[in-house]
């Protein structure tokens, strides 16, 4: 099936295809309008610490759903989601080392695992575009530039680390609208964390990305920074847990809920 | 000191007086503009379940802050809060039975307790009044009517129970504004959960309150219902934990933060 044909599929159908193995590629840009979630799975002994880390750092770690201990069932983001099968591709870390990238967790799921679904910025770009905010990296066909900042997250237990941000340069006269429309979606990282001079948040060179790809900044553009879902993932990898599982980058859990349903206003 | 003199005190000073024992009475109506929080303290073994209960039921249980295991320190709602001393009066439950109403927890705090600070509707009434929404129970000088509903909260572990709501009757032409202004404050229960016919949420008789006092409903008034902080307290009492501590009704934790700082827009 061509990628263009996938574009029109609704969220539940995309999830079904991930479950059956029919869709193992990334789903960035697909399921527009449906909630997409970053996934973090870890042993119960660390789950309360990780949940407090998310509560204390809500912009990088917006909590959509937390499963019961041992249960892979997703009930809020999707009606009958299953964290063992519904992500197109997973990453498995042991003591901070990537050891596998399976397409399901049927053999790995144990009764002491807890799953977290965290909001991502997946559908937030289409909201910006719909509001007349140009996106330079979309124009260029590249992935967004992502940076570690000098802002430390509020730690909880073993989880700590820098706030990681994505950057979207835009004409100065679009900045206010960009703040307004993203503020409505706290479950998709919400409002920007910083507008303007990158050095104020510890980024010396916009060309030197930590993740993603550098992005053209046009004359008159202002860099605008949003909290990024890499933040909790990096904190969980750095915690060197015996086991930590996440989705592979851009291979997200696609929900039944519409992004609009998660807005507060 | 007369109650009227207390009215002008800022939040941090009200908290200091609770800490030193100078203010042991209720603080409803005081510290206007400052975040006030309901308090739940319970053993660590139940803390992750209770936190999931809150995350799954965010309107009755808006999570402002969760302490580290064994730590009474509050760092977000207040800069240097202490859950052992900063509440004017506590309620201590053992296996679901009220056993004490102390003014501090210095002798009771142990290194396996976890504290939760939950947003309350304390300053939300002044927002409604400032927007021209009349409050019948304020006019009458009574406490708001509160009801159990037929809506079940999403359970987590041992925590379950009905959604409990407060009711504010208002002229029909104020309902839209009331929805708008409370939607801005998800940390104070946010938007209403129901507008209109009480029977649709299992309330057969508005005169038969479960908590608080009945309230005059004037001709043309529409009843508007908001999620209430009694919900998590009732769920925690019903769970019959070996130990569960909360604030005494209307004896809240007063923060340094301004309510406006907790709005999302």
PDB file of N, CA and C in Angstrom, chain B residues 64-152:
ATOM      1  N   UNK B  64      -1.866  18.857  41.861  1.00  0.00           N
ATOM      2  CA  UNK B  64      -0.945  19.991  41.911  1.00  0.00           C
ATOM      3  C   UNK B  64       0.464  19.537  42.235  1.00  0.00           C
ATOM      4  N   UNK B  65       0.585  18.579  43.141  1.00  0.00           N
ATOM      5  CA  UNK B  65       1.930  18.169  43.576  1.00  0.00           C
ATOM      6  C   UNK B  65       1.842  16.836  44.316  1.00  0.00           C
ATOM      7  N   UNK B  66       2.905  16.029  44.170  1.00  0.00           N
ATOM      8  CA  UNK B  66       3.013  14.768  44.896  1.00  0.00           C
ATOM      9  C   UNK B  66       4.401  14.733  45.520  1.00  0.00           C
ATOM     10  N   UNK B  67       4.477  14.476  46.805  1.00  0.00           N
ATOM     11  CA  UNK B  67       5.790  14.519  47.469  1.00  0.00           C
ATOM     12  C   UNK B  67       6.570  13.234  47.207  1.00  0.00           C
ATOM     13  N   UNK B  68       7.865  13.300  47.471  1.00  0.00           N
ATOM     14  CA  UNK B  68       8.670  12.085  47.448  1.00  0.00           C
ATOM     15  C   UNK B  68       8.269  11.199  48.627  1.00  0.00           C
ATOM     16  N   UNK B  69       8.541   9.896  48.505  1.00  0.00           N
ATOM     17  CA  UNK B  69       8.181   8.979  49.585  1.00  0.00           C
ATOM     18  C   UNK B  69       8.910   9.390  50.867  1.00  0.00           C
ATOM     19  N   UNK B  70       8.158   9.568  51.934  1.00  0.00           N
ATOM     20  CA  UNK B  70       8.734   9.906  53.236  1.00  0.00           C
ATOM     21  C   UNK B  70       9.003  11.375  53.449  1.00  0.00           C
ATOM     22  N   UNK B  71       8.841  12.178  52.388  1.00  0.00           N
ATOM     23  CA  UNK B  71       9.157  13.602  52.532  1.00  0.00           C
ATOM     24  C   UNK B  71       7.894  14.447  52.686  1.00  0.00           C
ATOM     25  N   UNK B  72       7.837  15.269  53.730  1.00  0.00           N
ATOM     26  CA  UNK B  72       6.693  16.180  53.882  1.00  0.00           C
ATOM     27  C   UNK B  72       6.907  17.500  53.134  1.00  0.00           C
ATOM     28  N   UNK B  73       8.006  17.619  52.393  1.00  0.00           N
ATOM     29  CA  UNK B  73       8.356  18.900  51.774  1.00  0.00           C
ATOM     30  C   UNK B  73       7.486  19.188  50.553  1.00  0.00           C
ATOM     31  N   UNK B  74       6.940  20.401  50.507  1.00  0.00           N
ATOM     32  CA  UNK B  74       6.173  20.886  49.357  1.00  0.00           C
ATOM     33  C   UNK B  74       7.046  21.895  48.642  1.00  0.00           C
ATOM     34  N   UNK B  75       7.232  21.736  47.325  1.00  0.00           N
ATOM     35  CA  UNK B  75       8.187  22.585  46.597  1.00  0.00           C
ATOM     36  C   UNK B  75       7.557  23.356  45.444  1.00  0.00           C
ATOM     37  N   UNK B  76       6.419  22.900  44.931  1.00  0.00           N
ATOM     38  CA  UNK B  76       5.816  23.567  43.781  1.00  0.00           C
ATOM     39  C   UNK B  76       4.706  24.522  44.216  1.00  0.00           C
ATOM     40  N   UNK B  77       3.768  24.030  44.992  1.00  0.00           N
ATOM     41  CA  UNK B  77       2.653  24.870  45.438  1.00  0.00           C
ATOM     42  C   UNK B  77       3.164  25.958  46.380  1.00  0.00           C
ATOM     43  N   UNK B  78       4.175  25.617  47.163  1.00  0.00           N
ATOM     44  CA  UNK B  78       4.834  26.587  48.042  1.00  0.00           C
ATOM     45  C   UNK B  78       6.334  26.357  47.951  1.00  0.00           C
ATOM     46  N   UNK B  79       7.103  27.378  48.266  1.00  0.00           N
ATOM     47  CA  UNK B  79       8.554  27.233  48.129  1.00  0.00           C
ATOM     48  C   UNK B  79       9.157  26.332  49.200  1.00  0.00           C
ATOM     49  N   UNK B  80       8.636  26.457  50.411  1.00  0.00           N
ATOM     50  CA  UNK B  80       9.185  25.647  51.498  1.00  0.00           C
ATOM     51  C   UNK B  80       8.064  25.142  52.391  1.00  0.00           C
ATOM     52  N   UNK B  81       7.058  24.538  51.767  1.00  0.00           N
ATOM     53  CA  UNK B  81       5.928  24.022  52.532  1.00  0.00           C
ATOM     54  C   UNK B  81       6.279  22.754  53.292  1.00  0.00           C
ATOM     55  N   UNK B  82       5.541  22.487  54.348  1.00  0.00           N
ATOM     56  CA  UNK B  82       5.750  21.289  55.155  1.00  0.00           C
ATOM     57  C   UNK B  82       4.382  20.689  55.473  1.00  0.00           C
ATOM     58  N   UNK B  83       4.146  19.484  54.957  1.00  0.00           N
ATOM     59  CA  UNK B  83       2.817  18.876  55.132  1.00  0.00           C
ATOM     60  C   UNK B  83       2.547  18.433  56.568  1.00  0.00           C
ATOM     61  N   UNK B  84       3.581  18.455  57.421  1.00  0.00           N
ATOM     62  CA  UNK B  84       3.353  18.058  58.816  1.00  0.00           C
ATOM     63  C   UNK B  84       2.731  19.164  59.639  1.00  0.00           C
ATOM     64  N   UNK B  85       2.880  20.411  59.166  1.00  0.00           N
ATOM     65  CA  UNK B  85       2.520  21.549  60.024  1.00  0.00           C
ATOM     66  C   UNK B  85       1.663  22.603  59.345  1.00  0.00           C
ATOM     67  N   UNK B  86       1.576  22.616  58.015  1.00  0.00           N
ATOM     68  CA  UNK B  86       1.055  23.803  57.331  1.00  0.00           C
ATOM     69  C   UNK B  86      -0.448  23.784  57.083  1.00  0.00           C
ATOM     70  N   UNK B  87      -1.102  22.727  57.501  1.00  0.00           N
ATOM     71  CA  UNK B  87      -2.568  22.640  57.396  1.00  0.00           C
ATOM     72  C   UNK B  87      -3.133  23.006  58.776  1.00  0.00           C
ATOM     73  N   UNK B  88      -4.162  23.876  58.835  1.00  0.00           N
ATOM     74  CA  UNK B  88      -4.648  24.310  60.156  1.00  0.00           C
ATOM     75  C   UNK B  88      -5.172  23.162  61.026  1.00  0.00           C
ATOM     76  N   UNK B  89      -5.847  22.196  60.399  1.00  0.00           N
ATOM     77  CA  UNK B  89      -6.319  21.038  61.157  1.00  0.00           C
ATOM     78  C   UNK B  89      -6.466  19.846  60.216  1.00  0.00           C
ATOM     79  N   UNK B  90      -6.021  18.698  60.729  1.00  0.00           N
ATOM     80  CA  UNK B  90      -6.013  17.464  59.929  1.00  0.00           C
ATOM     81  C   UNK B  90      -7.115  16.516  60.414  1.00  0.00           C
ATOM     82  N   UNK B  91      -7.395  15.537  59.561  1.00  0.00           N
ATOM     83  CA  UNK B  91      -8.232  14.414  59.983  1.00  0.00           C
ATOM     84  C   UNK B  91      -7.456  13.134  59.737  1.00  0.00           C
ATOM     85  N   UNK B  92      -7.407  12.291  60.755  1.00  0.00           N
ATOM     86  CA  UNK B  92      -6.668  11.034  60.665  1.00  0.00           C
ATOM     87  C   UNK B  92      -7.669   9.875  60.684  1.00  0.00           C
ATOM     88  N   UNK B  93      -7.591   9.039  59.673  1.00  0.00           N
ATOM     89  CA  UNK B  93      -8.466   7.868  59.565  1.00  0.00           C
ATOM     90  C   UNK B  93      -7.635   6.594  59.681  1.00  0.00           C
ATOM     91  N   UNK B  94      -8.149   5.642  60.434  1.00  0.00           N
ATOM     92  CA  UNK B  94      -7.539   4.312  60.466  1.00  0.00           C
ATOM     93  C   UNK B  94      -8.593   3.294  60.054  1.00  0.00           C
ATOM     94  N   UNK B  95      -8.292   2.508  59.028  1.00  0.00           N
ATOM     95  CA  UNK B  95      -9.253   1.542  58.469  1.00  0.00           C
ATOM     96  C   UNK B  95     -10.623   2.173  58.231  1.00  0.00           C
ATOM     97  N   UNK B  96     -10.620   3.416  57.731  1.00  0.00           N
ATOM     98  CA  UNK B  96     -11.869   4.079  57.351  1.00  0.00           C
ATOM     99  C   UNK B  96     -12.577   4.796  58.494  1.00  0.00           C
ATOM    100  N   UNK B  97     -12.022   4.720  59.710  1.00  0.00           N
ATOM    101  CA  UNK B  97     -12.653   5.375  60.854  1.00  0.00           C
ATOM    102  C   UNK B  97     -11.867   6.621  61.247  1.00  0.00           C
ATOM    103  N   UNK B  98     -12.600   7.729  61.452  1.00  0.00           N
ATOM    104  CA  UNK B  98     -11.957   8.962  61.921  1.00  0.00           C
ATOM    105  C   UNK B  98     -11.486   8.746  63.356  1.00  0.00           C
ATOM    106  N   UNK B  99     -10.181   8.923  63.604  1.00  0.00           N
ATOM    107  CA  UNK B  99      -9.664   8.669  64.960  1.00  0.00           C
ATOM    108  C   UNK B  99      -9.087   9.917  65.619  1.00  0.00           C
ATOM    109  N   UNK B 100      -8.807  10.981  64.832  1.00  0.00           N
ATOM    110  CA  UNK B 100      -8.183  12.147  65.460  1.00  0.00           C
ATOM    111  C   UNK B 100      -8.303  13.353  64.525  1.00  0.00           C
ATOM    112  N   UNK B 101      -8.268  14.563  65.121  1.00  0.00           N
ATOM    113  CA  UNK B 101      -8.238  15.802  64.336  1.00  0.00           C
ATOM    114  C   UNK B 101      -7.126  16.705  64.871  1.00  0.00           C
ATOM    115  N   UNK B 102      -5.870  16.322  64.642  1.00  0.00           N
ATOM    116  CA  UNK B 102      -4.749  17.071  65.214  1.00  0.00           C
ATOM    117  C   UNK B 102      -4.466  18.358  64.420  1.00  0.00           C
ATOM    118  N   UNK B 103      -3.686  19.251  65.026  1.00  0.00           N
ATOM    119  CA  UNK B 103      -3.293  20.488  64.339  1.00  0.00           C
ATOM    120  C   UNK B 103      -1.896  20.362  63.712  1.00  0.00           C
ATOM    121  N   UNK B 104      -1.207  19.271  63.987  1.00  0.00           N
ATOM    122  CA  UNK B 104       0.020  18.979  63.234  1.00  0.00           C
ATOM    123  C   UNK B 104       0.228  17.474  63.201  1.00  0.00           C
ATOM    124  N   UNK B 105       1.208  17.058  62.382  1.00  0.00           N
ATOM    125  CA  UNK B 105       1.488  15.621  62.222  1.00  0.00           C
ATOM    126  C   UNK B 105       2.910  15.290  62.666  1.00  0.00           C
ATOM    127  N   UNK B 106       3.476  16.154  63.526  1.00  0.00           N
ATOM    128  CA  UNK B 106       4.889  15.977  63.884  1.00  0.00           C
ATOM    129  C   UNK B 106       5.146  14.613  64.511  1.00  0.00           C
ATOM    130  N   UNK B 107       4.203  14.130  65.299  1.00  0.00           N
ATOM    131  CA  UNK B 107       4.390  12.819  65.926  1.00  0.00           C
ATOM    132  C   UNK B 107       3.940  11.663  65.036  1.00  0.00           C
ATOM    133  N   UNK B 108       3.200  11.987  63.980  1.00  0.00           N
ATOM    134  CA  UNK B 108       2.608  10.923  63.161  1.00  0.00           C
ATOM    135  C   UNK B 108       3.336  10.680  61.846  1.00  0.00           C
ATOM    136  N   UNK B 109       4.121  11.663  61.404  1.00  0.00           N
ATOM    137  CA  UNK B 109       4.756  11.507  60.101  1.00  0.00           C
ATOM    138  C   UNK B 109       5.780  10.380  60.148  1.00  0.00           C
ATOM    139  N   UNK B 110       5.750   9.510  59.144  1.00  0.00           N
ATOM    140  CA  UNK B 110       6.727   8.420  59.072  1.00  0.00           C
ATOM    141  C   UNK B 110       7.358   8.412  57.691  1.00  0.00           C
ATOM    142  N   UNK B 111       8.446   7.678  57.562  1.00  0.00           N
ATOM    143  CA  UNK B 111       9.210   7.758  56.311  1.00  0.00           C
ATOM    144  C   UNK B 111       8.606   6.942  55.179  1.00  0.00           C
ATOM    145  N   UNK B 112       7.403   6.422  55.387  1.00  0.00           N
ATOM    146  CA  UNK B 112       6.759   5.759  54.242  1.00  0.00           C
ATOM    147  C   UNK B 112       5.476   6.487  53.819  1.00  0.00           C
ATOM    148  N   UNK B 113       5.301   7.724  54.266  1.00  0.00           N
ATOM    149  CA  UNK B 113       4.098   8.467  53.861  1.00  0.00           C
ATOM    150  C   UNK B 113       4.369   9.290  52.594  1.00  0.00           C
ATOM    151  N   UNK B 114       3.308   9.455  51.804  1.00  0.00           N
ATOM    152  CA  UNK B 114       3.365  10.275  50.592  1.00  0.00           C
ATOM    153  C   UNK B 114       2.222  11.288  50.656  1.00  0.00           C
ATOM    154  N   UNK B 115       2.524  12.528  50.316  1.00  0.00           N
ATOM    155  CA  UNK B 115       1.506  13.581  50.350  1.00  0.00           C
ATOM    156  C   UNK B 115       1.078  14.001  48.954  1.00  0.00           C
ATOM    157  N   UNK B 116      -0.222  14.190  48.795  1.00  0.00           N
ATOM    158  CA  UNK B 116      -0.799  14.681  47.540  1.00  0.00           C
ATOM    159  C   UNK B 116      -1.462  16.024  47.802  1.00  0.00           C
ATOM    160  N   UNK B 117      -1.191  17.012  46.955  1.00  0.00           N
ATOM    161  CA  UNK B 117      -1.907  18.285  47.014  1.00  0.00           C
ATOM    162  C   UNK B 117      -2.805  18.378  45.786  1.00  0.00           C
ATOM    163  N   UNK B 118      -4.086  18.508  46.041  1.00  0.00           N
ATOM    164  CA  UNK B 118      -5.078  18.509  44.967  1.00  0.00           C
ATOM    165  C   UNK B 118      -5.728  19.878  44.889  1.00  0.00           C
ATOM    166  N   UNK B 119      -5.918  20.360  43.676  1.00  0.00           N
ATOM    167  CA  UNK B 119      -6.557  21.655  43.496  1.00  0.00           C
ATOM    168  C   UNK B 119      -7.980  21.659  44.025  1.00  0.00           C
ATOM    169  N   UNK B 120      -8.429  22.798  44.513  1.00  0.00           N
ATOM    170  CA  UNK B 120      -9.795  22.905  45.010  1.00  0.00           C
ATOM    171  C   UNK B 120     -10.458  24.124  44.378  1.00  0.00           C
ATOM    172  N   UNK B 121     -11.722  24.293  44.677  1.00  0.00           N
ATOM    173  CA  UNK B 121     -12.475  25.371  44.024  1.00  0.00           C
ATOM    174  C   UNK B 121     -12.439  26.653  44.852  1.00  0.00           C
ATOM    175  N   UNK B 122     -11.465  26.721  45.782  1.00  0.00           N
ATOM    176  CA  UNK B 122     -11.416  27.837  46.727  1.00  0.00           C
ATOM    177  C   UNK B 122     -11.504  29.229  46.109  1.00  0.00           C
ATOM    178  N   UNK B 123     -10.774  29.455  45.031  1.00  0.00           N
ATOM    179  CA  UNK B 123     -10.740  30.824  44.514  1.00  0.00           C
ATOM    180  C   UNK B 123     -11.562  30.974  43.245  1.00  0.00           C
ATOM    181  N   UNK B 124     -12.227  29.934  42.897  1.00  0.00           N
ATOM    182  CA  UNK B 124     -12.971  29.832  41.666  1.00  0.00           C
ATOM    183  C   UNK B 124     -14.283  30.596  41.804  1.00  0.00           C
ATOM    184  N   UNK B 125     -14.833  30.619  43.022  1.00  0.00           N
ATOM    185  CA  UNK B 125     -16.053  31.403  43.230  1.00  0.00           C
ATOM    186  C   UNK B 125     -15.812  32.890  43.002  1.00  0.00           C
ATOM    187  N   UNK B 126     -14.674  33.402  43.423  1.00  0.00           N
ATOM    188  CA  UNK B 126     -14.424  34.829  43.206  1.00  0.00           C
ATOM    189  C   UNK B 126     -14.283  35.130  41.715  1.00  0.00           C
ATOM    190  N   UNK B 127     -13.773  34.153  40.950  1.00  0.00           N
ATOM    191  CA  UNK B 127     -13.700  34.326  39.496  1.00  0.00           C
ATOM    192  C   UNK B 127     -15.103  34.407  38.894  1.00  0.00           C
ATOM    193  N   UNK B 128     -15.996  33.533  39.358  1.00  0.00           N
ATOM    194  CA  UNK B 128     -17.373  33.583  38.863  1.00  0.00           C
ATOM    195  C   UNK B 128     -18.018  34.929  39.225  1.00  0.00           C
ATOM    196  N   UNK B 129     -17.854  35.353  40.470  1.00  0.00           N
ATOM    197  CA  UNK B 129     -18.451  36.627  40.898  1.00  0.00           C
ATOM    198  C   UNK B 129     -17.887  37.792  40.089  1.00  0.00           C
ATOM    199  N   UNK B 130     -16.571  37.747  39.835  1.00  0.00           N
ATOM    200  CA  UNK B 130     -15.937  38.829  39.074  1.00  0.00           C
ATOM    201  C   UNK B 130     -16.447  38.875  37.640  1.00  0.00           C
ATOM    202  N   UNK B 131     -17.025  37.767  37.194  1.00  0.00           N
ATOM    203  CA  UNK B 131     -17.568  37.711  35.841  1.00  0.00           C
ATOM    204  C   UNK B 131     -19.085  37.878  35.802  1.00  0.00           C
ATOM    205  N   UNK B 132     -19.636  38.348  36.919  1.00  0.00           N
ATOM    206  CA  UNK B 132     -21.066  38.653  36.930  1.00  0.00           C
ATOM    207  C   UNK B 132     -21.978  37.461  37.122  1.00  0.00           C
ATOM    208  N   UNK B 133     -21.399  36.330  37.549  1.00  0.00           N
ATOM    209  CA  UNK B 133     -22.232  35.151  37.807  1.00  0.00           C
ATOM    210  C   UNK B 133     -22.632  35.172  39.282  1.00  0.00           C
ATOM    211  N   UNK B 134     -23.936  35.297  39.588  1.00  0.00           N
ATOM    212  CA  UNK B 134     -24.344  35.342  40.989  1.00  0.00           C
ATOM    213  C   UNK B 134     -24.225  33.961  41.627  1.00  0.00           C
ATOM    214  N   UNK B 135     -23.856  33.920  42.899  1.00  0.00           N
ATOM    215  CA  UNK B 135     -23.738  32.641  43.604  1.00  0.00           C
ATOM    216  C   UNK B 135     -24.750  32.627  44.733  1.00  0.00           C
ATOM    217  N   UNK B 136     -25.774  31.797  44.590  1.00  0.00           N
ATOM    218  CA  UNK B 136     -26.891  31.787  45.544  1.00  0.00           C
ATOM    219  C   UNK B 136     -26.448  31.439  46.961  1.00  0.00           C
ATOM    220  N   UNK B 137     -25.501  30.519  47.098  1.00  0.00           N
ATOM    221  CA  UNK B 137     -25.120  30.129  48.464  1.00  0.00           C
ATOM    222  C   UNK B 137     -24.242  31.177  49.121  1.00  0.00           C
ATOM    223  N   UNK B 138     -23.543  31.967  48.308  1.00  0.00           N
ATOM    224  CA  UNK B 138     -22.785  33.086  48.884  1.00  0.00           C
ATOM    225  C   UNK B 138     -23.767  34.171  49.353  1.00  0.00           C
ATOM    226  N   UNK B 139     -24.779  34.436  48.527  1.00  0.00           N
ATOM    227  CA  UNK B 139     -25.822  35.405  48.922  1.00  0.00           C
ATOM    228  C   UNK B 139     -26.470  34.984  50.241  1.00  0.00           C
ATOM    229  N   UNK B 140     -26.673  33.673  50.407  1.00  0.00           N
ATOM    230  CA  UNK B 140     -27.353  33.167  51.604  1.00  0.00           C
ATOM    231  C   UNK B 140     -26.401  32.949  52.773  1.00  0.00           C
ATOM    232  N   UNK B 141     -25.102  33.051  52.519  1.00  0.00           N
ATOM    233  CA  UNK B 141     -24.133  32.830  53.597  1.00  0.00           C
ATOM    234  C   UNK B 141     -24.027  31.385  54.040  1.00  0.00           C
ATOM    235  N   UNK B 142     -24.321  30.460  53.139  1.00  0.00           N
ATOM    236  CA  UNK B 142     -24.228  29.041  53.492  1.00  0.00           C
ATOM    237  C   UNK B 142     -23.089  28.385  52.700  1.00  0.00           C
ATOM    238  N   UNK B 143     -22.836  27.120  52.990  1.00  0.00           N
ATOM    239  CA  UNK B 143     -21.812  26.410  52.220  1.00  0.00           C
ATOM    240  C   UNK B 143     -22.468  25.770  50.994  1.00  0.00           C
ATOM    241  N   UNK B 144     -21.709  25.476  49.944  1.00  0.00           N
ATOM    242  CA  UNK B 144     -22.318  24.993  48.703  1.00  0.00           C
ATOM    243  C   UNK B 144     -22.936  23.602  48.861  1.00  0.00           C
ATOM    244  N   UNK B 145     -24.018  23.355  48.139  1.00  0.00           N
ATOM    245  CA  UNK B 145     -24.616  22.017  48.152  1.00  0.00           C
ATOM    246  C   UNK B 145     -23.755  21.032  47.371  1.00  0.00           C
ATOM    247  N   UNK B 146     -23.573  19.852  47.931  1.00  0.00           N
ATOM    248  CA  UNK B 146     -22.687  18.838  47.338  1.00  0.00           C
ATOM    249  C   UNK B 146     -23.425  17.497  47.317  1.00  0.00           C
ATOM    250  N   UNK B 147     -23.308  16.800  46.206  1.00  0.00           N
ATOM    251  CA  UNK B 147     -24.083  15.568  45.976  1.00  0.00           C
ATOM    252  C   UNK B 147     -23.190  14.462  45.440  1.00  0.00           C
ATOM    253  N   UNK B 148     -23.507  13.229  45.822  1.00  0.00           N
ATOM    254  CA  UNK B 148     -22.968  12.063  45.111  1.00  0.00           C
ATOM    255  C   UNK B 148     -23.770  11.896  43.824  1.00  0.00           C
ATOM    256  N   UNK B 149     -23.107  11.514  42.747  1.00  0.00           N
ATOM    257  CA  UNK B 149     -23.801  11.305  41.471  1.00  0.00           C
ATOM    258  C   UNK B 149     -23.837   9.817  41.132  1.00  0.00           C
ATOM    259  N   UNK B 150     -24.530   9.514  40.042  1.00  0.00           N
ATOM    260  CA  UNK B 150     -24.564   8.133  39.532  1.00  0.00           C
ATOM    261  C   UNK B 150     -23.391   7.860  38.589  1.00  0.00           C
ATOM    262  N   UNK B 151     -22.493   8.842  38.441  1.00  0.00           N
ATOM    263  CA  UNK B 151     -21.314   8.658  37.589  1.00  0.00           C
ATOM    264  C   UNK B 151     -20.210   8.015  38.422  1.00  0.00           C
ATOM    265  N   UNK B 152     -19.722   6.859  37.984  1.00  0.00           N
ATOM    266  CA  UNK B 152     -18.647   6.194  38.707  1.00  0.00           C
ATOM    267  C   UNK B 152     -17.295   6.732  38.229  1.00  0.00           C
TER     268      UNK B 152
END
